[in-house]
XYZ file of C-alpha atoms in Angstrom:
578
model
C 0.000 0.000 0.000
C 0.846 3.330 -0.365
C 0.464 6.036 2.120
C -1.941 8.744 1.195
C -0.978 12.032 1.217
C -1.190 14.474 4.540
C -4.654 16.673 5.340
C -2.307 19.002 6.706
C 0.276 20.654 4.662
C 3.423 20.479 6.157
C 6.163 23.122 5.878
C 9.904 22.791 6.262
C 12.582 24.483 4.481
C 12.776 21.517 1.878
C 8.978 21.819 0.828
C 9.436 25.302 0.633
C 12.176 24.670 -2.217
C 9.544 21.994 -3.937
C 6.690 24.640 -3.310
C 8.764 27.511 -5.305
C 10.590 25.023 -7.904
C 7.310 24.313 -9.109
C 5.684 27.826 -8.847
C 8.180 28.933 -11.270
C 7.975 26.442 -13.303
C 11.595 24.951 -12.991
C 9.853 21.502 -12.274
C 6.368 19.852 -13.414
C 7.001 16.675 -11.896
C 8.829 16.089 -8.612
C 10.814 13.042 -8.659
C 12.931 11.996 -5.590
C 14.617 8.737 -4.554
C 15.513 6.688 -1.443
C 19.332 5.106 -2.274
C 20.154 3.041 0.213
C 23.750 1.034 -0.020
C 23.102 -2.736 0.611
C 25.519 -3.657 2.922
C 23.120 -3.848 6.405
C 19.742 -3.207 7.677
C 18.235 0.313 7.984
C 17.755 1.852 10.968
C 15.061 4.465 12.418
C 17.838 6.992 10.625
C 16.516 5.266 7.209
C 13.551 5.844 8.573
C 13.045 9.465 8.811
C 14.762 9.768 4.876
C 12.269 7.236 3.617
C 9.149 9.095 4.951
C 10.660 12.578 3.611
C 11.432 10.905 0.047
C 8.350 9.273 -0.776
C 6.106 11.981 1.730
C 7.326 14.233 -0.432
C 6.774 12.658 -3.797
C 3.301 11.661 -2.473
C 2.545 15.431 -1.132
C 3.371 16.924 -4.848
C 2.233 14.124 -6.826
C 5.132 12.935 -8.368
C 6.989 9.756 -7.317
C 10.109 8.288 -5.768
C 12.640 5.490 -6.890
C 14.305 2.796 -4.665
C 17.532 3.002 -5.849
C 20.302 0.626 -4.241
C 23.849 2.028 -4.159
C 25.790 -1.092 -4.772
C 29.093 -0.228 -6.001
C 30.981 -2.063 -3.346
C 30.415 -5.803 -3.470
C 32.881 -6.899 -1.062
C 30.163 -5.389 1.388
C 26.660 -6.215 -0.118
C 24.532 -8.841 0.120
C 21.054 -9.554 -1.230
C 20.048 -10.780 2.074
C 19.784 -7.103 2.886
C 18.588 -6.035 -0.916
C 15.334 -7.806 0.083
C 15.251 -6.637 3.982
C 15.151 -3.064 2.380
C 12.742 -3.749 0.256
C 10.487 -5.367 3.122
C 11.177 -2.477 5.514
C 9.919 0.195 2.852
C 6.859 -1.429 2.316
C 5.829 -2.070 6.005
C 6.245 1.659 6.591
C 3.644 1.554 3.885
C 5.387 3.246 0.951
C 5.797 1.935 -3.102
C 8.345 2.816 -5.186
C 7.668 4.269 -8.682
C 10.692 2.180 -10.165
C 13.484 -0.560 -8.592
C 16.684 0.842 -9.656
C 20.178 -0.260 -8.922
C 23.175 1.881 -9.487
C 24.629 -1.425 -11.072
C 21.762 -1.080 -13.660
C 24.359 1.886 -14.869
C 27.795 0.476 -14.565
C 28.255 0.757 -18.536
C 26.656 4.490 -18.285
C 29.731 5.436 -15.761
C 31.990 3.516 -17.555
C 31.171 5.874 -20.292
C 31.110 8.770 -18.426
C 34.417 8.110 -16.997
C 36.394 7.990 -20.211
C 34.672 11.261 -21.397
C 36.374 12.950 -18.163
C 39.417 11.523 -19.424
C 39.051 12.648 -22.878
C 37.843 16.572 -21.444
C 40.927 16.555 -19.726
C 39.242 15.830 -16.201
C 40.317 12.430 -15.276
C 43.862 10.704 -14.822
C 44.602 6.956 -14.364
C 47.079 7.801 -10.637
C 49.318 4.906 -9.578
C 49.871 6.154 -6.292
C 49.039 3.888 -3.517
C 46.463 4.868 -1.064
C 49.079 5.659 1.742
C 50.328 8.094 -1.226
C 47.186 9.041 -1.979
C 46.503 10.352 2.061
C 50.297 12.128 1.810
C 49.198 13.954 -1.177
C 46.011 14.932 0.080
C 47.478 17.573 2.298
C 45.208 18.843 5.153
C 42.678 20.883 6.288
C 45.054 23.864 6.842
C 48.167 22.586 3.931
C 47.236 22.329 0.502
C 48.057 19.082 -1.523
C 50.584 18.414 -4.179
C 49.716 17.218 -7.445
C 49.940 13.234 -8.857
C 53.448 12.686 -10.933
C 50.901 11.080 -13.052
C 48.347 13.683 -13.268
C 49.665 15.111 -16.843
C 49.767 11.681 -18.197
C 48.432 12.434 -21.606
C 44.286 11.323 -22.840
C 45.673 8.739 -24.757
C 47.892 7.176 -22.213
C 44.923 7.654 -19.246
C 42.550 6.080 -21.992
C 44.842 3.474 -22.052
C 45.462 2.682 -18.908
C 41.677 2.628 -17.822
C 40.490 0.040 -20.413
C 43.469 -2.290 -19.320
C 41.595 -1.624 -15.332
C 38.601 -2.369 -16.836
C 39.763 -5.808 -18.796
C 41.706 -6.547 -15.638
C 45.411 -6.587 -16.172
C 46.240 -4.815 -12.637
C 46.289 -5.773 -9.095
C 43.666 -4.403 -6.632
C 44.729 -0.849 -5.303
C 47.469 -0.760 -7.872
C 46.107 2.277 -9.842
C 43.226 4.332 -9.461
C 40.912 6.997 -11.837
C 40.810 10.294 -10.446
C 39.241 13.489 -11.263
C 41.268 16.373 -12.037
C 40.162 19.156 -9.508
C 42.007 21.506 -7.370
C 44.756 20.361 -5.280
C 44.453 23.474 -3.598
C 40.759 23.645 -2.568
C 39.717 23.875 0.319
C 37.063 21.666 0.358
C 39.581 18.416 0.498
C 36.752 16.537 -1.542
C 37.742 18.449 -4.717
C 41.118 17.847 -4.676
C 41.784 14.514 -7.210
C 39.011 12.624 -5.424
C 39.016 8.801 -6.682
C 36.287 8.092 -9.135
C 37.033 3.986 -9.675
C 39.629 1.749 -7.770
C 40.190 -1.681 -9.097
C 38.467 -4.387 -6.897
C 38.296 -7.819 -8.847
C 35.506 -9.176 -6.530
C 31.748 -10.926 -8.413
C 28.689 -8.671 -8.106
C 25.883 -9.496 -6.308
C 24.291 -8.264 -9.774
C 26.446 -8.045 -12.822
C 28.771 -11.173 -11.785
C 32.155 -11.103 -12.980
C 31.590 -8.327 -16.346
C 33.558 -5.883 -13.923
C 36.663 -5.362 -12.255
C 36.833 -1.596 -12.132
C 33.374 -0.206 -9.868
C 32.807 3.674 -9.025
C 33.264 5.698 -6.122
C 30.018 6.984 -4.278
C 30.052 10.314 -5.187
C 30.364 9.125 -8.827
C 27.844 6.933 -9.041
C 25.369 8.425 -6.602
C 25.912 11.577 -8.365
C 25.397 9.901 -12.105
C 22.322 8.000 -11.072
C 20.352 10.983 -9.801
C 20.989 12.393 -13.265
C 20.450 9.626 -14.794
C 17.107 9.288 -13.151
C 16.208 12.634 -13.705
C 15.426 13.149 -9.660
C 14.666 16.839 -9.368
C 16.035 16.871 -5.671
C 18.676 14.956 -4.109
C 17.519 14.879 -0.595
C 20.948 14.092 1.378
C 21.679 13.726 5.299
C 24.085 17.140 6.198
C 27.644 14.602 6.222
C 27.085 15.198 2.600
C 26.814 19.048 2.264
C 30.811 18.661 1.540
C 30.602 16.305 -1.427
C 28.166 18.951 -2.821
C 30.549 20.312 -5.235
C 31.985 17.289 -6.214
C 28.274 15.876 -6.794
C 27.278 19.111 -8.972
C 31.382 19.105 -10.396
C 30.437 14.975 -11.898
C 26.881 16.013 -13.168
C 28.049 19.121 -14.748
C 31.451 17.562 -16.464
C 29.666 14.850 -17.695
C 26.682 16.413 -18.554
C 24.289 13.581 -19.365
C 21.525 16.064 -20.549
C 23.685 17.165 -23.882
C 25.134 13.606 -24.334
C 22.412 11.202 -24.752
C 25.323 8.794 -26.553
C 26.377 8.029 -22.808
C 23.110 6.850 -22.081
C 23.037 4.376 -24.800
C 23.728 1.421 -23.170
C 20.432 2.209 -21.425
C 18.314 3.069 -24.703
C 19.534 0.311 -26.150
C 17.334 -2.192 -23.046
C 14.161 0.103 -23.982
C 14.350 2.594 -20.660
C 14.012 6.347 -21.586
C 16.165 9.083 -21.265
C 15.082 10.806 -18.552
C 18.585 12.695 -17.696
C 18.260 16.034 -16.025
C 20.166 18.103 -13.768
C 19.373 17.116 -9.948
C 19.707 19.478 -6.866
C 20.681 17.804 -4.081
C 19.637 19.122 -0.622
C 20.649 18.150 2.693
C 19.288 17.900 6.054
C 19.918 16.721 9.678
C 20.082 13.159 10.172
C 18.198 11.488 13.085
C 20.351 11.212 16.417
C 18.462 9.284 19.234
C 19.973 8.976 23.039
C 20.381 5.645 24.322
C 21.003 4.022 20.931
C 23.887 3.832 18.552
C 22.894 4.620 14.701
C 26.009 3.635 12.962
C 25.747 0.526 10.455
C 29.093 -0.774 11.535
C 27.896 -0.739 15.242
C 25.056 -2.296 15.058
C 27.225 -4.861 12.846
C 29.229 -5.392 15.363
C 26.577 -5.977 18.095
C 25.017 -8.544 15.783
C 27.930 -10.314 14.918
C 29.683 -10.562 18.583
C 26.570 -12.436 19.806
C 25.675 -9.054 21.978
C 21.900 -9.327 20.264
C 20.032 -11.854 18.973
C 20.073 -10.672 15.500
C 19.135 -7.647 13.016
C 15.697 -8.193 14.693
C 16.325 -8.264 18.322
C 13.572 -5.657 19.607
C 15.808 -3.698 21.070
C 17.421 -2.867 18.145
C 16.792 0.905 16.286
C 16.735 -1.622 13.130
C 13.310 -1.213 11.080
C 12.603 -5.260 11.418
C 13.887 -4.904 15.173
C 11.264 -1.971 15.900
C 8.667 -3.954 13.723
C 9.342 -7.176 15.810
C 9.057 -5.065 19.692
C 5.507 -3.842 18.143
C 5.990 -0.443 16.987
C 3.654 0.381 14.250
C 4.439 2.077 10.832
C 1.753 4.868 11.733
C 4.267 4.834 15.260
C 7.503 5.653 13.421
C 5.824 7.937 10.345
C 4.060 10.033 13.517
C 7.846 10.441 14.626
C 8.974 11.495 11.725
C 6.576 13.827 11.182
C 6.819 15.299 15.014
C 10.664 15.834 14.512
C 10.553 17.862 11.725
C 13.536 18.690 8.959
C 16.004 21.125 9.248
C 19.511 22.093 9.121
C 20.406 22.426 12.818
C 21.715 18.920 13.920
C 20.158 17.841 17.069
C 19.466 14.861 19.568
C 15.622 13.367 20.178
C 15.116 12.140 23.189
C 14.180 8.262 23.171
C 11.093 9.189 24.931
C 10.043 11.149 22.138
C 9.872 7.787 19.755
C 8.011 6.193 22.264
C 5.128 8.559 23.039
C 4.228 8.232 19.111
C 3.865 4.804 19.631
C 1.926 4.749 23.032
C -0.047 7.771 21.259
C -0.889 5.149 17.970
C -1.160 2.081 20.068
C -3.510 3.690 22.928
C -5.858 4.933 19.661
C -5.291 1.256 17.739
C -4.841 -1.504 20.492
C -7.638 -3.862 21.808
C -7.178 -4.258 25.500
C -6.699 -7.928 26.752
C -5.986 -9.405 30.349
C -2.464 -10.898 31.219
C -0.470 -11.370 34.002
C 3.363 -11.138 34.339
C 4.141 -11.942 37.921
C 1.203 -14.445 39.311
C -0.209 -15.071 42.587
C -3.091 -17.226 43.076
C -6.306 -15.458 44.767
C -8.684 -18.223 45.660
C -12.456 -16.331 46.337
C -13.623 -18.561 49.412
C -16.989 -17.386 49.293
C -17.876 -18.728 45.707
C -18.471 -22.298 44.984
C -15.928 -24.844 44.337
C -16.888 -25.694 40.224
C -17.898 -21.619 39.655
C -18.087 -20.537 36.385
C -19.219 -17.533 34.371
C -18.399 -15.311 31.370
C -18.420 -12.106 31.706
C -18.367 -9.101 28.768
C -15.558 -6.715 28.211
C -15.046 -4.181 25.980
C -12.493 -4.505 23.469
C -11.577 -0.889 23.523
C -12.787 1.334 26.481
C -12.415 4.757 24.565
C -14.077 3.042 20.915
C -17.061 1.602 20.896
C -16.613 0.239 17.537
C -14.021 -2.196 18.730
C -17.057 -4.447 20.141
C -16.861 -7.009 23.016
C -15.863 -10.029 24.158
C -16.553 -12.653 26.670
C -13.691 -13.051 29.671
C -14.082 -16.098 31.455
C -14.398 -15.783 35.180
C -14.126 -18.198 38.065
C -13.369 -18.908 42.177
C -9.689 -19.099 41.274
C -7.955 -16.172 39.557
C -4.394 -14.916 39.266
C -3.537 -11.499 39.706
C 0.013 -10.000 40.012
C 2.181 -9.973 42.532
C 2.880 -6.572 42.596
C -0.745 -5.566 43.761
C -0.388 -7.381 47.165
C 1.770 -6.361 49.819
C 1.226 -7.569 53.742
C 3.142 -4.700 54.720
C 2.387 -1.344 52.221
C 3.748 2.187 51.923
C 1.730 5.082 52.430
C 0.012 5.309 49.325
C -0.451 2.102 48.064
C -4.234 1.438 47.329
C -4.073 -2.257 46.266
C -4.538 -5.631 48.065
C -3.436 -5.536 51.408
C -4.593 -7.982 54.325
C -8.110 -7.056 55.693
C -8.060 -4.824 52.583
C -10.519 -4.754 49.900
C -9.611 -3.197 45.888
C -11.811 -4.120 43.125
C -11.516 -6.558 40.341
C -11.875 -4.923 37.151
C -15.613 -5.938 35.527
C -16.233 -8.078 38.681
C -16.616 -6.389 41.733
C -15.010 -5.735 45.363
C -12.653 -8.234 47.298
C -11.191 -8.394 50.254
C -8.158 -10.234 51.625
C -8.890 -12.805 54.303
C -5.844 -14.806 54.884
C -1.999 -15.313 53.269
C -0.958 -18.323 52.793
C 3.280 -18.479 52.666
C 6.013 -20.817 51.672
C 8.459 -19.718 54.512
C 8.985 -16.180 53.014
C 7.323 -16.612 49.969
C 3.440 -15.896 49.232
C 1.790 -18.528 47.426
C -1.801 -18.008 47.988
C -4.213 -15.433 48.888
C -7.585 -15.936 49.831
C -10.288 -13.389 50.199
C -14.237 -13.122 49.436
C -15.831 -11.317 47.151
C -18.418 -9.028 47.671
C -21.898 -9.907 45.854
C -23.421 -6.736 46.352
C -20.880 -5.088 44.260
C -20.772 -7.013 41.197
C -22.066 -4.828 37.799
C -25.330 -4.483 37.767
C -26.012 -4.803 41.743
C -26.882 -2.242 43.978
C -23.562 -1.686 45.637
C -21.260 -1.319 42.231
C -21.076 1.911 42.613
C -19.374 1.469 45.857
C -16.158 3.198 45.871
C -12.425 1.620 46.895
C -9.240 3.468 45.974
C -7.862 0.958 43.882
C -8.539 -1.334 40.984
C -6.746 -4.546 40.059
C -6.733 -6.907 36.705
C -7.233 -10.810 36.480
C -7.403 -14.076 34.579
C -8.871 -16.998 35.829
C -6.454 -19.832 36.429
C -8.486 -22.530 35.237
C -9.111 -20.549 32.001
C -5.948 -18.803 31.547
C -3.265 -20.273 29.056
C 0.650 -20.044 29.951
C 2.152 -17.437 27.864
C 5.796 -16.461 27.473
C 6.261 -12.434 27.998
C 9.758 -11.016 26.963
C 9.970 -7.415 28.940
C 11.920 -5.179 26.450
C 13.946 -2.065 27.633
C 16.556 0.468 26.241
C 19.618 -1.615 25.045
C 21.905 0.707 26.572
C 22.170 2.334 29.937
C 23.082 5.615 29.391
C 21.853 8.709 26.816
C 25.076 8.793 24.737
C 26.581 4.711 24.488
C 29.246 6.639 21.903
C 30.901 8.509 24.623
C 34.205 6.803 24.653
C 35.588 8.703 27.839
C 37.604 6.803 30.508
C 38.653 3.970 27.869
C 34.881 2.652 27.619
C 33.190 1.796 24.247
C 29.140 1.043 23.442
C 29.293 -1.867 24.544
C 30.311 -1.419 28.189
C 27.094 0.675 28.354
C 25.092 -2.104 27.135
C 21.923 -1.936 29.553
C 21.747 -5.667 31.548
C 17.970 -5.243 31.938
C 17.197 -4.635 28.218
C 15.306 -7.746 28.445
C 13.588 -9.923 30.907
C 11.910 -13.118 30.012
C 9.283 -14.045 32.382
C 6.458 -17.383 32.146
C 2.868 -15.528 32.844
C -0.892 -16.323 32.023
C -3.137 -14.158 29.190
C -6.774 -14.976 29.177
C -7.974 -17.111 26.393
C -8.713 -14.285 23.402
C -5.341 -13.216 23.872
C -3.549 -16.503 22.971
C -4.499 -17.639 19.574
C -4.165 -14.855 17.440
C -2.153 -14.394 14.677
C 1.843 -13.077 14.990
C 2.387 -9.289 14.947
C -0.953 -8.930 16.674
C -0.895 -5.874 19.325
C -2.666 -5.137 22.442
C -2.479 -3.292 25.554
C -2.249 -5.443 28.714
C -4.175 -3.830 30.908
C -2.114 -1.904 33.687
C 0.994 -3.671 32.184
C 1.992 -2.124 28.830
C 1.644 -2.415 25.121
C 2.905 -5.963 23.651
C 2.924 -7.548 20.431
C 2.297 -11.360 19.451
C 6.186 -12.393 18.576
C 6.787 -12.143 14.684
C 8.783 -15.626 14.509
C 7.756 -17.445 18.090
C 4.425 -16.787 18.888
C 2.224 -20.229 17.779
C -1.654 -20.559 19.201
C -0.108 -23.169 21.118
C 2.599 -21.528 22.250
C 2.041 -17.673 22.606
C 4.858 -15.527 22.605
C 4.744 -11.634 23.305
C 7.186 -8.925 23.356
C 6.237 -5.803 25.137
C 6.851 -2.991 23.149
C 6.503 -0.298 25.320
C 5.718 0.507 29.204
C 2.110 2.423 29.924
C 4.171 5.507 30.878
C 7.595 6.650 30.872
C 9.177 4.382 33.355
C 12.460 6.196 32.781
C 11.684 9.974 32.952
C 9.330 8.637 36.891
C 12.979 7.225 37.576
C 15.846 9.160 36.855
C 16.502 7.691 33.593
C 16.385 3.644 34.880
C 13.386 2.031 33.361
């Protein structure tokens, strides 16, 4: 499905550009893309560029292309070609056209050995340690290649022998011909191919030779004929280098270079692309870097791309959050220029805000303690109706089977309470939600351990009696034990312990700040409408939390949930410790 366009118009500093492009005139259609490089999964980062590409193309009515950037094989796989393809369309977005940058390889190739023949592109045999040495720094300009005035036919040469394979990897590289001098170190002689003899996930062994980024990235948006470029701001440097390849190559006035695409029946859409950038997404307690999050999955420190507590787009989809969740975030941070840091808490009132709206209630308990009702009869029996939503009617009912034996949790007992505490205490009474008022008679232990309440319940105060309306401070939930089918809960939390898991201060990396309570796996009871539905199927325990049915786990037979997020924030109520 695609996601329809907004009721609201929304205004940033990039829909202002769209707005005027097309009030002039400069654009009729608005074309975007989402280019991710295959080579992990995308994280709630990807997140907030895929809602801006293809909001925007759905705002302006034009469209957006999924375009992967895979011009480095030794790091792609399809595994994640397919994941990324998955993840877009759960957040509910199509693309217009599949693209590959690989689709193009002949296109570049082309385009590279124009640069040469313009005089803008040298075959350099310097080695990449040379390559750094020449660079010069931020404050020192660099020194020119010995081989930069190699002459077109030589560099012509020399890059068709790359291409058919007669050097070693790293041996020789193409570079543009820039400014040594600039300032902007991306202009001066940046690398436009390397030599890498390793089989594409796509193309197989035809190449040798692949682009740089900038190159290809670059090329493709021309290629494509996306009006804007919409870039994260660790690209506003490579700007001139981007516009510097579209401009020297100029695919508009050189439809030959595009042949190799005619020639398989695509059109020539090639136009000049702006690219804009904006602030990418930084959350606290998380780490967004690809290599990271590699790192954590391959050193065994989660249980996969998926593990719910990672920022991962399958990891958020397996806790529970919902695509309308993590477009509502998107939308509520904004886009601009100014780089900034969202609190995690931020993420997670979209989704209790979705969820509270979206999620039938159910009955579970985490942390059981039998309460025995002495006063009903041994075999009792009933079914009783509950809502399915208390704030929609349109959610209908359900019948919630009810009996003498119930659990309830833990939690709401205590023989000896703090001031404040308005549950189940001895000689206490609290009422059972959609059953009535109880009170505790006796506690029966295991040496220190509770095992069994009993208590009576009040008949006068069951719905529809007289005394219902009877008021007691507090309110409990329940299953019945006889009715009630063993579920396993998996209590999700923040992976890491503290806001910033980067800070590398005192010899400590990320993973030394790895929370140990991230997750707690506990055996607990869900009443009987909870427990065969289908995986990815969300509800709000009552009093407990949000949780989802387990994407891989959860069976009928076997139910499986993952709590996705606490009622409230735990962690704001305690200084940051959920």
């Amino acid at each position: 499905m695609s996601v329809p366009a907004p009721t609201v118009e929304k205004n940033d500093f990039i829909r202002q550009i769209v707005r005027d492009d097309l009030a002039c005139g400069k654009h009729t259609t608005i074309r975007t893309r989402f280019p991710p490089e295959p080579n992990g999964y995308l994280h709630i980062g990807h997140a907030k560029s895929i809602c801006l590409n293809f909001g925007i193309a759905a705002e302006f009515g034009g469209w957006c292309n999924l375009r992967f950037d895979d011009t480095n094989p030794a790091r792609e796989d399809p595994e994640y070609v397919e994941a990324i393809k998955e993840d877009v369309r759960w957040l509910g977005f199509d693309w217009h056209e599949l693209r590959h940058a690989s689709d193009y390889f002949e296109v570049f190739y082309l385009a590279a050995e124009k640069l040469i023949r313009d005089g803008h592109a040298f075959v350099c045999d310097l080695t990449p340690e040379q390559v750094r040495e020449y660079r010069g720094t931020l404050t020192e300009p660099g020194r020119d290649s010995p081989w930069r005035n190699r002459s077109v036919e030589e560099n012509l040469d020399l890059f068709r022998r790359m291409r058919a394979g007669e050097f070693a990897d790293g041996s020789r590289t193409l570079r543009a011909k820039i400014d040594m001098a600039s300032g902007n170190i991306n202009l001066r002689d940046p690398a436009l191919y390397r030599i890498k003899k390793v089989p594409h996930q796509n193309t197989g062994d035809a190449w040798c030779i692949y682009p740089m980024y900038d190159f290809a990235h670059s090329l493709s948006d021309a290629i494509e004929g996306i009006t804007h470029s919409l870039c994260t701001l660790e690209f506003e440097d490579h700007r001139p280098l981007y516009d510097w390849c579209v401009d020297k190559v100029d695919l508009v006035n050189h439809p030959e270079l595009l042949r190799p695409l005619l020639d398989k029946g695509l059109p020539n859409e090639a136009a000049r692309p702006r690219q804009i950038e904006f602030s990418r997404l930084n959350i606290n307690y998380t780490v967004m870097s690809k290599r990271k999050l590699m790192a954590l999955v391959q050193e065994g420190l989660v249980a996969g791309w998926d593990d719910p507590r990672m920022p991962t787009i399958c990891g958020l989809r397996r806790r529970g959050l919902t695509p309308a969740s993590i477009r509502l975030f998107a939308d509520r941070i904004g886009i601009s220029k100014q780089n900034s840091l969202i609190d995690f808490s931020v993420l997670e009132g979209c989704v209790r805000e979705d969820l509270d709206a979206t999620a039938p209630r159910r009955l579970a308990v985490i942390d059981p303690v039998k309460l025995v009702l002495t006063n009903l009869p041994e075999g009792h029996e009933e079914s009783l109706t509950f809502p399915n939503h208390p704030k929609d009617e349109s959610f209908g009912s359900r019948r919630v089977p009810f009996s003498r034996e119930l659990w309830i949790e833990r939690e709401d007992f205590m023989e000896v309470p703090p001031k404040g505490f308005h549950r189940l205490v001895p000689g206490g009474e609290v009422r059972l939600r959609g059953v009535g008022i109880v009170r505790c008679d006796q506690v029966v232990k295991d040496g220190e351990r509770i095992v069994e309440l009993r208590g009576t319940l009040d008949p006068d105060t069951r719905p529809g009696m007289p005394g219902a309306d009877r008021k007691v401070k507090g309110t409990i939930h329940w299953v019945s034990a006889r009715h009630a089918v063993a579920a396993e809960l998996r209590l999700y939390d923040r992976l890491f312990a503290v806001p910033d898991p980067d800070d590398e201060r005192e010899g400590k990396t990320y993973r030394d700040h790895l929370n140990p309570d991230s997750i707690r796996i506990v055996q607990g009871w869900v009443e009987p409408a909870a427990a065969g539905v289908e995986p990815e199927t969300r509800f709000q325990f009552e009093r407990l939390g949000y949780f989802v049915a387990d994407r891989h786990d959860h069976a009928p037979g076997r139910p499986v949930f993952n709590r996705t997020v606490t009622l409230r924030d735990t962690w704001a109520r305690q200084g940051g410790k959920g």
